[in-house]
Short mmCIF file of C-alpha atoms in Angstrom, two decimals:
data_model
loop_
_atom_site.label_atom_id
_atom_site.label_comp_id
_atom_site.label_asym_id
_atom_site.label_seq_id
_atom_site.Cartn_x
_atom_site.Cartn_y
_atom_site.Cartn_z
CA MET A 1 33.90 9.54 -0.70
CA ALA A 2 33.93 13.35 -0.66
CA ARG A 3 30.53 14.97 -0.67
CA GLU A 4 29.81 16.65 -4.00
CA LYS A 5 28.91 20.32 -3.90
CA LEU A 6 25.22 20.80 -4.53
CA GLY A 7 24.17 22.95 -7.45
CA PRO A 8 20.97 24.98 -7.67
CA LEU A 9 17.61 23.22 -7.92
CA GLU A 10 16.39 22.81 -11.48
CA ASP A 11 12.84 23.67 -10.45
CA TYR A 12 12.54 26.06 -7.51
CA SER A 13 8.83 26.86 -7.33
CA ILE A 14 7.62 30.05 -5.64
CA GLN A 15 4.05 31.24 -5.20
CA LYS A 16 4.55 35.00 -5.04
CA GLY A 17 1.94 36.13 -2.55
CA ALA A 18 -0.81 33.94 -1.11
CA GLY A 19 -3.65 36.34 -1.85
CA TYR A 20 -4.69 34.27 -4.87
CA PHE A 21 -5.59 31.46 -2.48
CA PHE A 22 -7.86 33.82 -0.55
CA ASP A 23 -9.82 34.77 -3.65
CA ASN A 24 -10.20 31.51 -5.59
CA GLU A 25 -11.90 28.28 -4.61
CA PRO A 26 -9.38 25.40 -4.67
CA LEU A 27 -9.70 22.35 -6.87
CA PRO A 28 -10.86 19.17 -5.09
CA LEU A 29 -8.06 17.06 -3.63
CA ASP A 30 -7.32 14.11 -5.90
CA PHE A 31 -7.30 10.84 -3.94
CA VAL A 32 -5.90 7.75 -5.65
CA LEU A 33 -7.16 5.62 -2.74
CA PRO A 34 -9.26 6.77 0.23
CA GLY A 35 -6.76 8.83 2.25
CA LEU A 36 -3.85 8.49 -0.22
CA MET A 37 -3.61 11.69 -2.19
CA ARG A 38 -2.00 11.97 -5.60
CA LYS A 39 1.67 13.08 -5.49
CA SER A 40 2.11 11.71 -1.95
CA VAL A 41 3.88 8.73 -0.37
CA GLY A 42 2.03 6.09 1.64
CA VAL A 43 3.00 2.88 3.43
CA LEU A 44 1.22 -0.49 3.62
CA VAL A 45 2.36 -2.27 6.78
CA ALA A 46 1.75 -5.92 7.68
CA ALA A 47 3.46 -8.99 9.08
CA GLY A 48 4.67 -11.68 6.72
CA SER A 49 1.96 -14.01 5.35
CA THR A 50 -0.84 -11.55 6.18
CA GLY A 51 -1.65 -11.05 2.51
CA LYS A 52 -0.21 -7.61 1.76
CA SER A 53 1.11 -8.69 -1.65
CA PHE A 54 -2.35 -9.88 -2.70
CA TYR A 55 -3.84 -6.72 -1.20
CA ALA A 56 -1.40 -4.61 -3.22
CA VAL A 57 -2.05 -6.41 -6.51
CA GLN A 58 -5.82 -6.30 -5.97
CA THR A 59 -5.53 -2.58 -5.20
CA CYS A 60 -3.64 -2.14 -8.48
CA LEU A 61 -6.43 -3.85 -10.42
CA SER A 62 -9.07 -1.72 -8.68
CA VAL A 63 -7.26 1.47 -9.71
CA CYS A 64 -6.82 0.17 -13.27
CA ALA A 65 -10.54 -0.64 -13.46
CA GLY A 66 -11.68 2.50 -11.66
CA ARG A 67 -13.74 0.72 -9.00
CA ASP A 68 -13.30 -1.19 -5.75
CA LEU A 69 -13.41 -4.66 -7.30
CA PHE A 70 -12.94 -6.60 -4.06
CA GLY A 71 -14.48 -4.40 -1.37
CA LEU A 72 -11.06 -3.64 0.12
CA TYR A 73 -12.02 0.02 0.54
CA GLY A 74 -15.66 -0.31 1.54
CA GLY A 75 -16.91 0.32 -1.98
CA ALA A 76 -15.35 3.80 -2.11
CA GLU A 77 -15.13 5.61 -5.42
CA ILE A 78 -11.82 5.07 -7.23
CA THR A 79 -10.68 7.00 -10.30
CA ALA A 80 -9.26 4.82 -13.07
CA GLY A 81 -5.65 5.12 -14.19
CA PRO A 82 -2.53 3.11 -15.06
CA VAL A 83 -0.48 1.54 -12.27
CA THR A 84 3.23 0.72 -12.07
CA TYR A 85 4.47 -2.07 -9.78
CA LEU A 86 8.17 -1.96 -8.85
CA ALA A 87 8.70 -5.63 -7.98
CA LEU A 88 11.94 -6.06 -6.04
CA GLU A 89 10.94 -9.12 -4.01
CA ASP A 90 9.21 -11.53 -6.43
CA THR A 91 9.71 -12.77 -9.97
CA LEU A 92 7.20 -12.42 -12.78
CA ASP A 93 6.32 -16.11 -12.36
CA VAL A 94 5.00 -15.37 -8.87
CA PHE A 95 2.91 -12.48 -10.20
CA TRP A 96 1.59 -14.73 -12.96
CA HIS A 97 0.25 -17.18 -10.37
CA ARG A 98 -1.28 -14.41 -8.26
CA LEU A 99 -2.93 -12.68 -11.18
CA TYR A 100 -4.24 -15.92 -12.66
CA GLY A 101 -5.82 -16.81 -9.31
CA ILE A 102 -7.32 -13.34 -8.98
CA ALA A 103 -8.67 -13.59 -12.53
CA GLY A 104 -10.42 -16.85 -11.61
CA HIS A 105 -12.08 -15.18 -8.64
CA LEU A 106 -13.19 -12.22 -10.76
CA ARG A 107 -14.52 -14.49 -13.50
CA GLN A 108 -16.68 -16.37 -10.98
CA ASN A 109 -18.02 -13.21 -9.33
CA ASN A 110 -18.74 -10.97 -12.33
CA ASN A 111 -20.87 -11.28 -15.43
CA GLU A 112 -19.17 -11.78 -18.78
CA ASP A 113 -19.28 -8.13 -19.84
CA ASP A 114 -17.91 -6.88 -16.52
CA PHE A 115 -15.13 -9.45 -16.58
CA LYS A 116 -14.14 -8.43 -20.11
CA ALA A 117 -13.93 -4.81 -18.98
CA ILE A 118 -11.76 -5.79 -16.00
CA ARG A 119 -9.55 -7.92 -18.25
CA LYS A 120 -9.04 -4.94 -20.55
CA ALA A 121 -8.22 -2.72 -17.57
CA ALA A 122 -5.57 -5.22 -16.40
CA ASP A 123 -3.44 -4.19 -19.38
CA GLN A 124 -2.95 -0.88 -17.54
CA LEU A 125 -0.93 -2.65 -14.80
CA HIS A 126 2.78 -2.50 -15.65
CA ILE A 127 5.13 -4.73 -13.63
CA HIS A 128 8.82 -3.80 -13.46
CA GLU A 129 10.73 -6.98 -12.58
CA LEU A 130 13.64 -5.61 -10.56
CA TYR A 131 14.24 -8.72 -8.45
CA GLY A 132 17.88 -9.83 -8.58
CA ARG A 133 18.98 -6.92 -10.79
CA GLY A 134 20.93 -4.93 -8.21
CA PHE A 135 18.48 -2.04 -8.10
CA ARG A 136 19.78 0.78 -5.86
CA PRO A 137 17.68 3.96 -5.72
CA ILE A 138 20.26 5.94 -3.72
CA GLU A 139 24.05 5.92 -3.80
CA GLY A 140 27.12 7.44 -2.18
CA ASP A 141 27.82 8.43 1.39
CA ASP A 142 25.35 11.29 1.09
CA LEU A 143 22.59 9.03 -0.29
CA GLN A 144 21.95 10.85 -3.55
CA PRO A 145 19.27 9.65 -6.02
CA SER A 146 20.84 7.14 -8.40
CA ALA A 147 20.64 6.51 -12.14
CA HIS A 148 18.47 3.48 -11.25
CA LEU A 149 15.89 5.74 -9.62
CA ARG A 150 16.00 8.01 -12.67
CA GLN A 151 15.23 4.99 -14.91
CA SER A 152 12.21 4.15 -12.78
CA ILE A 153 10.94 7.73 -12.70
CA ASP A 154 11.23 8.04 -16.48
CA ALA A 155 9.41 4.72 -17.00
CA VAL A 156 6.61 5.65 -14.57
CA LYS A 157 6.22 9.00 -16.30
CA ALA A 158 6.06 7.35 -19.73
CA GLN A 159 3.37 4.94 -18.51
CA GLY A 160 1.28 7.79 -17.09
CA ALA A 161 0.88 5.92 -13.81
CA ARG A 162 -1.63 7.17 -11.26
CA LEU A 163 -0.29 4.78 -8.60
CA VAL A 164 3.15 3.24 -8.04
CA ILE A 165 3.69 0.24 -5.76
CA VAL A 166 7.15 -0.32 -4.23
CA ASP A 167 7.52 -3.94 -3.07
CA THR A 168 9.22 -3.90 -0.58
CA TYR A 169 10.74 -1.11 1.51
CA SER A 170 13.55 -3.32 2.83
CA ARG A 171 14.52 -4.25 -0.75
CA PHE A 172 14.32 -0.62 -1.83
CA LEU A 173 16.83 0.26 0.89
CA ALA A 174 19.43 -1.81 -0.99
CA GLY A 175 21.41 -2.72 2.12
CA HIS A 176 21.00 0.48 4.15
CA SER A 177 19.80 0.13 7.73
CA GLU A 178 16.06 0.09 8.44
CA GLN A 179 16.84 1.57 11.85
CA ASP A 180 18.43 4.77 10.50
CA ASN A 181 16.03 7.73 10.54
CA ALA A 182 18.22 9.71 8.15
CA VAL A 183 18.10 6.88 5.62
CA ALA A 184 14.32 6.52 5.99
CA ALA A 185 13.79 10.25 5.50
CA THR A 186 16.08 10.20 2.44
CA ILE A 187 14.19 7.27 0.90
CA VAL A 188 10.85 9.03 1.41
CA ALA A 189 12.34 12.17 -0.16
CA ALA A 190 13.47 10.12 -3.18
CA LEU A 191 9.96 8.70 -3.53
CA GLU A 192 8.50 12.20 -3.18
CA GLN A 193 10.71 13.19 -6.10
CA MET A 194 9.08 10.37 -8.07
CA CYS A 195 5.64 11.65 -7.02
CA GLN A 196 6.45 15.21 -8.00
CA GLU A 197 7.84 14.30 -11.43
CA THR A 198 5.22 11.70 -12.36
CA ASN A 199 2.08 13.10 -10.69
CA ALA A 200 1.50 9.65 -9.16
CA ALA A 201 0.96 8.43 -5.60
CA VAL A 202 3.49 5.93 -4.26
CA LEU A 203 2.53 3.09 -1.89
CA VAL A 204 5.42 1.27 -0.20
CA LEU A 205 4.99 -2.25 1.19
CA HIS A 206 6.68 -2.81 4.55
CA HIS A 207 6.72 -5.21 7.50
CA THR A 208 5.57 -4.77 11.09
CA ASN A 209 8.01 -5.02 13.98
CA LYS A 210 8.21 -7.97 16.38
CA VAL A 211 6.99 -5.94 19.36
CA SER A 212 3.69 -5.10 17.66
CA GLN A 213 3.25 -8.69 16.49
CA LEU A 214 3.77 -10.12 19.97
CA GLY A 215 2.02 -7.35 21.88
CA GLY A 216 -1.11 -6.99 19.76
CA GLY A 217 -0.21 -3.57 18.38
CA GLN A 218 -0.26 -4.36 14.67
CA GLY A 219 -3.06 -1.87 14.14
CA GLU A 220 -1.03 1.06 15.51
CA GLN A 221 0.95 3.69 13.60
CA GLY A 222 4.12 2.62 15.38
CA ALA A 223 3.85 -0.97 14.12
CA ALA A 224 6.13 -0.34 11.13
CA ARG A 225 9.51 -2.05 11.48
CA GLY A 226 12.61 0.11 11.84
CA ALA A 227 13.03 3.89 11.86
CA SER A 228 10.02 5.98 12.85
CA ALA A 229 10.87 8.55 10.15
CA LEU A 230 9.21 6.32 7.56
CA THR A 231 5.78 6.67 9.19
CA ASP A 232 6.45 10.26 10.27
CA ASN A 233 7.36 11.44 6.77
CA ALA A 234 4.78 9.43 4.84
CA ARG A 235 1.38 11.07 4.42
CA TYR A 236 -0.62 7.83 4.67
CA GLN A 237 -0.29 4.44 6.34
CA MET A 238 -2.49 1.37 5.97
CA ASN A 239 -2.04 -1.42 8.52
CA MET A 240 -3.11 -5.03 7.98
CA TRP A 241 -3.22 -7.76 10.61
CA THR A 242 -4.65 -11.22 11.07
CA MET A 243 -7.63 -11.61 13.41
CA PRO A 244 -6.25 -11.97 16.98
CA ARG A 245 -7.31 -14.95 19.11
CA GLU A 246 -9.35 -12.88 21.56
CA VAL A 247 -11.30 -11.31 18.70
CA ALA A 248 -11.87 -14.73 17.16
CA GLU A 249 -13.26 -15.98 20.47
CA ALA A 250 -15.56 -12.97 20.79
CA HIS A 251 -16.98 -13.62 17.32
CA GLY A 252 -17.16 -17.40 17.56
CA VAL A 253 -14.42 -18.09 15.03
CA PRO A 254 -12.50 -21.36 15.63
CA ASP A 255 -8.76 -20.88 16.04
CA ASP A 256 -8.01 -22.94 12.93
CA GLU A 257 -10.16 -20.53 10.88
CA ARG A 258 -9.15 -17.14 12.29
CA LYS A 259 -6.23 -16.66 9.88
CA ALA A 260 -8.79 -16.48 7.08
CA TYR A 261 -9.87 -13.11 8.52
CA VAL A 262 -7.75 -9.98 8.12
CA PHE A 263 -8.28 -6.41 9.29
CA ALA A 264 -7.15 -3.34 7.34
CA GLU A 265 -7.18 0.20 8.71
CA ALA A 266 -5.71 3.52 7.62
CA THR A 267 -3.82 4.43 10.79
CA LYS A 268 -2.52 7.63 9.21
CA ALA A 269 -4.34 9.69 6.59
CA ASN A 270 -3.41 13.35 6.79
CA HIS A 271 -6.21 14.52 4.52
CA LEU A 272 -9.08 12.26 5.65
CA PRO A 273 -10.91 11.70 8.96
CA PRO A 274 -10.57 8.26 10.61
CA GLN A 275 -12.51 5.59 8.71
CA GLY A 276 -12.27 2.59 11.05
CA LYS A 277 -11.09 -0.86 10.13
CA THR A 278 -12.31 -2.99 7.23
CA TRP A 279 -12.97 -6.70 7.65
CA LEU A 280 -11.45 -8.89 4.95
CA GLN A 281 -11.77 -12.61 4.33
CA ARG A 282 -9.17 -14.72 2.57
CA GLN A 283 -10.73 -16.68 -0.25
CA ARG A 284 -9.44 -19.69 -2.14
CA GLY A 285 -6.00 -19.03 -3.57
CA GLY A 286 -5.31 -16.08 -1.26
CA VAL A 287 -7.67 -13.48 -2.74
CA LEU A 288 -8.94 -11.00 -0.12
CA THR A 289 -12.51 -9.70 -0.16
CA GLY A 290 -14.26 -7.16 2.03
CA ILE A 291 -17.01 -8.53 4.27
CA ASP A 292 -19.45 -7.19 6.86
CA PRO A 293 -18.16 -7.48 10.45
CA LEU A 294 -19.11 -10.77 12.07
CA PRO A 295 -21.56 -10.49 14.98
CA GLU A 296 -20.30 -11.14 18.47
CA VAL A 297 -21.62 -14.33 20.02
CA PRO A 298 -23.46 -14.22 23.37
CA GLN A 299 -21.32 -14.45 26.49
CA GLN A 300 -21.13 -17.73 28.34
CA ASN A 301 -19.44 -18.21 31.72
CA GLY A 302 -18.02 -14.69 31.54
CA ARG A 303 -16.36 -15.26 28.17
CA GLN A 304 -17.27 -14.73 24.56
CA GLY A 305 -17.60 -17.99 22.71
CA ARG A 306 -19.78 -20.39 20.78
CA PHE A 307 -22.77 -22.00 22.50
CA GLN A 308 -22.02 -25.59 23.37
CA GLU A 309 -24.57 -28.19 22.54
#
């Protein structure tokens, strides 16, 4: 296919002279989540079965409610706003089960008035069921934004979303190679277009690579599967990983229980200093809640472990 000749940009913004910025105090940066600024693209990276889908849905509800409902972000302040979830991997039935389970957890852990307020806020979460519908955000040999992407941008704008979740990156690629840096950069640029037009932040769910899973590097920036341009071009990255065996031993957690503990850490946040990792515990039904770090157990025979009777 011949490459179409590009026309002029519809909106070519120029700040004529930077002196204004010298003379006037800037507005505070608007963070949708700690480290994820409005109108920017972030990535949530985790291995399969870690709980990133629950983490994403719970994050959505926290933004809708305007508070950290589950302690995923250390009780940080969160500004309320609508959320759009572009669901390319799961059907609405799957979301129904997740949300019903989350609602049960919230009902048990909040008083009646608080739960009613959270229930009302849940109506601000809008799920776009794109699974099995042939959604392709880019098209052509030169990877131009498609009419499908335009539909999503228009819908996000109409819903006034503060946060957009893309689940998942590999599905959003619509058959293009994860290993291609040019493709990754183009996808991020398409999502930045969504950010710019909707005034929302976009958080993309993605998987970790096999090397990081086998080598214990799931908490590193380079853990994202495929082309490095995804992490390089995104402005934020949150990594999640299951408690490793050596950490479980150091904290006295039996091996058959360690998968109930998950770590989350912002490994890239361009506009925020390092925050350290958050400890999460998987509750009944898969709901994740923030917990205080477990204490290390005393050493015995040169190793960390439980005291034996």
